[in-house]
PDB file of C-alpha atoms in Angstrom:
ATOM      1  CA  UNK R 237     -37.840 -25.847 -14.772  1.00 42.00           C
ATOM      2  CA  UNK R 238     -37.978 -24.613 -11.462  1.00 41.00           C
ATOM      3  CA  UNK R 239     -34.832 -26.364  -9.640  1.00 41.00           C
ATOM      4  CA  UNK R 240     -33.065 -24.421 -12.783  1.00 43.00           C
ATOM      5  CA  UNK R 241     -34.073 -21.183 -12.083  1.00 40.00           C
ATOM      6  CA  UNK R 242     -33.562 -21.731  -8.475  1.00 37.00           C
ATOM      7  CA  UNK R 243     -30.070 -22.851  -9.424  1.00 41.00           C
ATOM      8  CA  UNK R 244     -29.611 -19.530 -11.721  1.00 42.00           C
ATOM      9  CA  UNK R 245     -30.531 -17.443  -8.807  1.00 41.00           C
ATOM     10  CA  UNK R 246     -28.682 -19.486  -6.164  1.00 39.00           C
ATOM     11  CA  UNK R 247     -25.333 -18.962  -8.338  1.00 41.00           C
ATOM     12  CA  UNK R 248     -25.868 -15.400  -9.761  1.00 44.00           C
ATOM     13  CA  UNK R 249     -26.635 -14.909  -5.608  1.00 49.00           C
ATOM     14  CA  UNK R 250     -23.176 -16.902  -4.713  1.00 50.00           C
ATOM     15  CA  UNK R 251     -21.199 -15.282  -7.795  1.00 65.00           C
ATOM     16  CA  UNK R 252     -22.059 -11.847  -6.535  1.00 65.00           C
ATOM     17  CA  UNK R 253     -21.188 -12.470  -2.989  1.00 71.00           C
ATOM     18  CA  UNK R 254     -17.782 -13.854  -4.018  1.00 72.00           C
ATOM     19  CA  UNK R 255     -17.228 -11.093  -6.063  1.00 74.00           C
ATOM     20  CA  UNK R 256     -17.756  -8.496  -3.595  1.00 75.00           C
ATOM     21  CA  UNK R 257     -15.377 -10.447  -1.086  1.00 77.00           C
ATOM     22  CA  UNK R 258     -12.942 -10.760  -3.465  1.00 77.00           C
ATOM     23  CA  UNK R 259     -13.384  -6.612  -4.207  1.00 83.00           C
ATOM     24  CA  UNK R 260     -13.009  -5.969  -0.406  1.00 84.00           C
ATOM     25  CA  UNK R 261      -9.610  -8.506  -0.248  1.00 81.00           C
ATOM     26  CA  UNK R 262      -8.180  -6.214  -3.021  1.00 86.00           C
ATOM     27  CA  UNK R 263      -9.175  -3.047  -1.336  1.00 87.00           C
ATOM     28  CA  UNK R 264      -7.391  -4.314   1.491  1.00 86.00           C
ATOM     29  CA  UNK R 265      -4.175  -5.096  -0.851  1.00 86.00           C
ATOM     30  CA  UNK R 266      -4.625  -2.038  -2.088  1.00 89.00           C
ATOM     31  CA  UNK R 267      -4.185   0.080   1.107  1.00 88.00           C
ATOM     32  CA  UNK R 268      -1.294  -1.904   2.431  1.00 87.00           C
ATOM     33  CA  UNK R 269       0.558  -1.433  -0.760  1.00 88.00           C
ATOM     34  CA  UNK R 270      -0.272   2.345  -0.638  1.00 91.00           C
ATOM     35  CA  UNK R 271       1.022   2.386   2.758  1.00 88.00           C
ATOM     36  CA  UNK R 272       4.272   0.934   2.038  1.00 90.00           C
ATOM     37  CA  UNK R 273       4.727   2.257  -1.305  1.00 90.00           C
ATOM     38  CA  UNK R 274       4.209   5.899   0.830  1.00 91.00           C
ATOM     39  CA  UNK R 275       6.286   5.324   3.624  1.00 91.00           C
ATOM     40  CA  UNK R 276       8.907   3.622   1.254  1.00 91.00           C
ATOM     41  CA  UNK R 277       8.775   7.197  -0.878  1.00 93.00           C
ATOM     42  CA  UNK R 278       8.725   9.363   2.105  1.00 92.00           C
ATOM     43  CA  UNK R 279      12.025   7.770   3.398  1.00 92.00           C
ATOM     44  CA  UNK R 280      14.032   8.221  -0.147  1.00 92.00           C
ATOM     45  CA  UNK R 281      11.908  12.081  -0.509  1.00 93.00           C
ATOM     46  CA  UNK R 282      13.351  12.983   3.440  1.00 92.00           C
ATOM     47  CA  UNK R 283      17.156  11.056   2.600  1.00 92.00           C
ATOM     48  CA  UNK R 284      17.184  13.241  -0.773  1.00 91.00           C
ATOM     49  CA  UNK R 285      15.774  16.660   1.324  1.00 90.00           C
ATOM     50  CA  UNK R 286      18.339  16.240   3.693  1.00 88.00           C
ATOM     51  CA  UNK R 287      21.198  15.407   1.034  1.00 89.00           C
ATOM     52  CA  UNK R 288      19.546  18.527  -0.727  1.00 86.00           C
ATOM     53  CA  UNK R 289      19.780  20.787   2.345  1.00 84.00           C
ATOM     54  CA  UNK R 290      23.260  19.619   3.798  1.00 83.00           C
ATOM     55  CA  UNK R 291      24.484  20.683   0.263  1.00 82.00           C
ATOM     56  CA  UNK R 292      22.490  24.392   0.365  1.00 80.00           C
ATOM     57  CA  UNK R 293      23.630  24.568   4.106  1.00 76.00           C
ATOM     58  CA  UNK R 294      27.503  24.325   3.033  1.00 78.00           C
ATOM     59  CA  UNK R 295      26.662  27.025   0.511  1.00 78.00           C
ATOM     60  CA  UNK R 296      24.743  28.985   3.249  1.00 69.00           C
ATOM     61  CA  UNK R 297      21.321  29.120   0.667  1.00 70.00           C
ATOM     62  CA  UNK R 298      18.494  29.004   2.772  1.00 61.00           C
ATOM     63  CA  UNK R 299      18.768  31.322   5.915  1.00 69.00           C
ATOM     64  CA  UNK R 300      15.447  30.620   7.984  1.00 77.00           C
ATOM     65  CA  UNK R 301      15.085  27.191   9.511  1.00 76.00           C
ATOM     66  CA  UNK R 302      11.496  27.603   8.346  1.00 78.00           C
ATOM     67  CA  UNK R 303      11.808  27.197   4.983  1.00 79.00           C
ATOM     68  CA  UNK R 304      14.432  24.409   5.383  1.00 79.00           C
ATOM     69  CA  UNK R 305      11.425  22.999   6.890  1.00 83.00           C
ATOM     70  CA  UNK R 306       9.070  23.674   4.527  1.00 85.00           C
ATOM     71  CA  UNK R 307      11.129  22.704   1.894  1.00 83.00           C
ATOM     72  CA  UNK R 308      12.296  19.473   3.404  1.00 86.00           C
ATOM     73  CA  UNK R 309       8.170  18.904   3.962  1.00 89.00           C
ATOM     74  CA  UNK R 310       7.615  19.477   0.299  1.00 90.00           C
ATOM     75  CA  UNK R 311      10.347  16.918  -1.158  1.00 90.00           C
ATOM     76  CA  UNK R 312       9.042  14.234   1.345  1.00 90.00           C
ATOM     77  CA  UNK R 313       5.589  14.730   0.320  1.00 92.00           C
ATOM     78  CA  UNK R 314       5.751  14.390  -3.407  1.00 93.00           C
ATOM     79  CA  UNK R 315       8.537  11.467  -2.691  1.00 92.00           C
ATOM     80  CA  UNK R 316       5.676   9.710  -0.566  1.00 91.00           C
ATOM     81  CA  UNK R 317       2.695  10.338  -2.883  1.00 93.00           C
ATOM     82  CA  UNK R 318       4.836   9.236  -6.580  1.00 93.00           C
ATOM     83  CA  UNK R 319       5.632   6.276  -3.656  1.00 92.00           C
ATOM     84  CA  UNK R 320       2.203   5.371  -2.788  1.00 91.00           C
ATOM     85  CA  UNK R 321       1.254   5.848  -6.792  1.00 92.00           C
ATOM     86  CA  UNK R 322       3.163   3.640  -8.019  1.00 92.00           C
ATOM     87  CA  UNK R 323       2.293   0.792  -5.055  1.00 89.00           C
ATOM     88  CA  UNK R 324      -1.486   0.961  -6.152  1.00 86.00           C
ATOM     89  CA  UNK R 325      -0.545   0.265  -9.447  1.00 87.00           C
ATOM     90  CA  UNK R 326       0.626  -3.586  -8.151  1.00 86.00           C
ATOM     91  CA  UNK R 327      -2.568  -4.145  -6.684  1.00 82.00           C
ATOM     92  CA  UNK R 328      -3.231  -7.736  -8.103  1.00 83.00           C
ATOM     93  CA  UNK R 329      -6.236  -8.151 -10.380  1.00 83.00           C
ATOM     94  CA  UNK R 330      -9.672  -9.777  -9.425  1.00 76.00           C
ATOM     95  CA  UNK R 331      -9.017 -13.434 -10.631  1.00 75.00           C
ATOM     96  CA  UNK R 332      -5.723 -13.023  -8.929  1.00 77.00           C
ATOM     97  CA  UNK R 333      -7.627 -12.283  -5.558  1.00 73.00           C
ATOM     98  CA  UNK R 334     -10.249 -14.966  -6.567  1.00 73.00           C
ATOM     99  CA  UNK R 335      -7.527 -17.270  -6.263  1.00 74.00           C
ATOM    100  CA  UNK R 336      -6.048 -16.157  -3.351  1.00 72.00           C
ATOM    101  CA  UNK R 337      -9.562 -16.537  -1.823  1.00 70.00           C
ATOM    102  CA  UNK R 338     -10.228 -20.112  -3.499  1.00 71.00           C
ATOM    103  CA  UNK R 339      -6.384 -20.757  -1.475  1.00 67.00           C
ATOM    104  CA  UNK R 340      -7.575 -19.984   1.767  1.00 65.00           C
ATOM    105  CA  UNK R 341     -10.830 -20.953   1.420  1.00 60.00           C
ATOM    106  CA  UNK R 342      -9.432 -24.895   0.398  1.00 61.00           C
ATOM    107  CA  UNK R 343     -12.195 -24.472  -2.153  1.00 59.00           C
ATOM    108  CA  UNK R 344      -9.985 -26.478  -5.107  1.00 59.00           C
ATOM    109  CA  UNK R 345     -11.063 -24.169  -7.417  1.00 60.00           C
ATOM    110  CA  UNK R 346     -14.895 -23.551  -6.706  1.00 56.00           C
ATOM    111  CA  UNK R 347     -14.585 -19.998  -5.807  1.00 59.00           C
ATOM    112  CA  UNK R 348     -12.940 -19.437  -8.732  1.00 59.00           C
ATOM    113  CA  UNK R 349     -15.467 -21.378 -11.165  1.00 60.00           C
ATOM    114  CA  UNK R 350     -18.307 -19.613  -9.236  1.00 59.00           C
ATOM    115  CA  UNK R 351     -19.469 -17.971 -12.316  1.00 61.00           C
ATOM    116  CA  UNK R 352     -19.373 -21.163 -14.676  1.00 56.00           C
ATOM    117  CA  UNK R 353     -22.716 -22.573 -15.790  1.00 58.00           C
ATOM    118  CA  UNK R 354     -23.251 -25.806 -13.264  1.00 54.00           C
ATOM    119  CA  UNK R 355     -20.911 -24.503 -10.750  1.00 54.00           C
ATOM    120  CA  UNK R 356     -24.544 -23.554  -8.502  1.00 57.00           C
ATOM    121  CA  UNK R 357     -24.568 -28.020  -8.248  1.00 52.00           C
ATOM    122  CA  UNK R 358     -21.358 -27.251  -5.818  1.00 55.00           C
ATOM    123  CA  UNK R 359     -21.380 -25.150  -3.251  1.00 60.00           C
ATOM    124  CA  UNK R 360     -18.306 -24.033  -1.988  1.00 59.00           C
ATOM    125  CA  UNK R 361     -17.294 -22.987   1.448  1.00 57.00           C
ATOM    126  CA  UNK R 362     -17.606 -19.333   2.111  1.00 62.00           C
ATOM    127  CA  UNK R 363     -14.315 -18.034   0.985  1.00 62.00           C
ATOM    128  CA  UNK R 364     -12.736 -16.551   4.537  1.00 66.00           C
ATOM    129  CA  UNK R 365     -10.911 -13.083   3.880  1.00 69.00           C
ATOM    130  CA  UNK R 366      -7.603 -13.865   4.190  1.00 68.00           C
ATOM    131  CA  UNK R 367      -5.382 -10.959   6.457  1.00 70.00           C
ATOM    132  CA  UNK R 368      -2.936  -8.530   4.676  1.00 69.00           C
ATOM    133  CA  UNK R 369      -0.187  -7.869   7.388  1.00 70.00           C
ATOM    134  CA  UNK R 370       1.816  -5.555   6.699  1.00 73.00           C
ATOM    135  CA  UNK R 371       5.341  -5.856   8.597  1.00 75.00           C
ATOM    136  CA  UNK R 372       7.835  -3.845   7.099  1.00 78.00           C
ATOM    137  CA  UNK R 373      10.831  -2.589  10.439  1.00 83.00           C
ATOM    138  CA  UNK R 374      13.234  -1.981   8.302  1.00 82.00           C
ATOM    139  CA  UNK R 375      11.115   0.731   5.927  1.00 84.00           C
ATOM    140  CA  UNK R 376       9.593   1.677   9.451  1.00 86.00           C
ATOM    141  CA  UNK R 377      13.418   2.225  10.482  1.00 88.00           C
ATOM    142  CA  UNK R 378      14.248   4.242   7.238  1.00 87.00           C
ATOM    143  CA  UNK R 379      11.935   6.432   7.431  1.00 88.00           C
ATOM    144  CA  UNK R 380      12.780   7.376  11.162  1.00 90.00           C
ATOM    145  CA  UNK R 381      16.622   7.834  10.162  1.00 90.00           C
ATOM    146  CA  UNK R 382      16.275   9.772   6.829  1.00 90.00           C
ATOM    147  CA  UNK R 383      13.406  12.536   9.139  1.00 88.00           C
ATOM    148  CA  UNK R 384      15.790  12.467  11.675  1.00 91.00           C
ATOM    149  CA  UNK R 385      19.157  13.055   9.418  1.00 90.00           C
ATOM    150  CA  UNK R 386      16.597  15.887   7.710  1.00 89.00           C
ATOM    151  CA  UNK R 387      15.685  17.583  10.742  1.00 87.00           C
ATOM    152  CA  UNK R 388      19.234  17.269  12.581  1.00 87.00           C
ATOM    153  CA  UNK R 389      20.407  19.087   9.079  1.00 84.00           C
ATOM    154  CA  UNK R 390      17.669  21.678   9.213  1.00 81.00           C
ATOM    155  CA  UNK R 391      17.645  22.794  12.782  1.00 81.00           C
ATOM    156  CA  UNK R 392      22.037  22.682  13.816  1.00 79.00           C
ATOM    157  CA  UNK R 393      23.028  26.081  13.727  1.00 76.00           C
ATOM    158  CA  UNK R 394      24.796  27.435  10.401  1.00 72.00           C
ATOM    159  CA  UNK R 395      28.078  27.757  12.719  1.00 73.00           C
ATOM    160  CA  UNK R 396      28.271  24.069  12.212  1.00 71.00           C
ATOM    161  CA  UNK R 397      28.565  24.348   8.239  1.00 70.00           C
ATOM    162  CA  UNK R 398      30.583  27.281   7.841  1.00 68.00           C
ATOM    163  CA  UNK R 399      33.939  25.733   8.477  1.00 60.00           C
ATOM    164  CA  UNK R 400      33.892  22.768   7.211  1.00 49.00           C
TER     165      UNK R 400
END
């Protein structure tokens, strides 16, 4: 009666500490998708600011570079937070990062079956927290062209527009 109760505790103990790495991994997951998913949405919101402006500078709408600016900041940001919104909602689910724990762990499935009745007989190895890297250049890259086609169409004189 006693080695089960140890075994309860030693796998209600082991369950919860699995758990909690496996809610950390997805945290993780979940901030390098809402960083790409935002930088991602601030490159389209700055490309469709600047399409927006080059078409209210040949119209000569907006006077003041100022609120080209502010106007160009505004697009950007909404484009980057619907961006980042929608990442988070592909964060995987907990089994999913149980698995990807019981993976780099080499566990063959004990992390996963941590929470089975028995599963306290096996002890797995601690599950290691595998590293999200995120290496995105080319959204990097994107970003950096569509700001810089925004601000070169915000800040050129309206001389530039007039003729064309």
């Amino acid at each position: 009666m006693v080695d089960s109760d140890i075994r309860d505790r030693s796998s209600v103990s082991m369950n919860a500490s699995v758990t909690h790495t496996a809610r950390r991994f997805r945290a993780r997951l979940r901030r390098a998708l809402l960083g790409r998913g935002a930088v991602a949405g601030a490159s389209a919101g700055a490309a469709a600011a600047g399409l927006l402006m080059l078409a209210g500078r040949f119209i000569a709408l907006p006077r003041q570079a100022s609120d080209r600016l502010a106007l160009a900041a505004a697009v950007t940001a909404l484009a980057a937070g619907i961006g980042a919104a929608r990442a988070m909602r592909r964060t995987p689910a907990l089994p999913a990062c149980l698995a990807a724990l019981d993976a780099a762990a080499r566990a063959g499935g004990l992390v996963m079956s941590a929470s089975l009745p028995g599963a306290a007989a096996w002890r797995p190895p601690a599950p290691p927290l595998p590293r999200v890297v995120w290496r995105e250049p080319r959204l990097a890259g994107g970003l950096a062209l569509a700001l810089t086609f925004v601000l070169l169409t915000a800040l050129l004189p309206q001389r530039f527009f007039v003729g064309a």
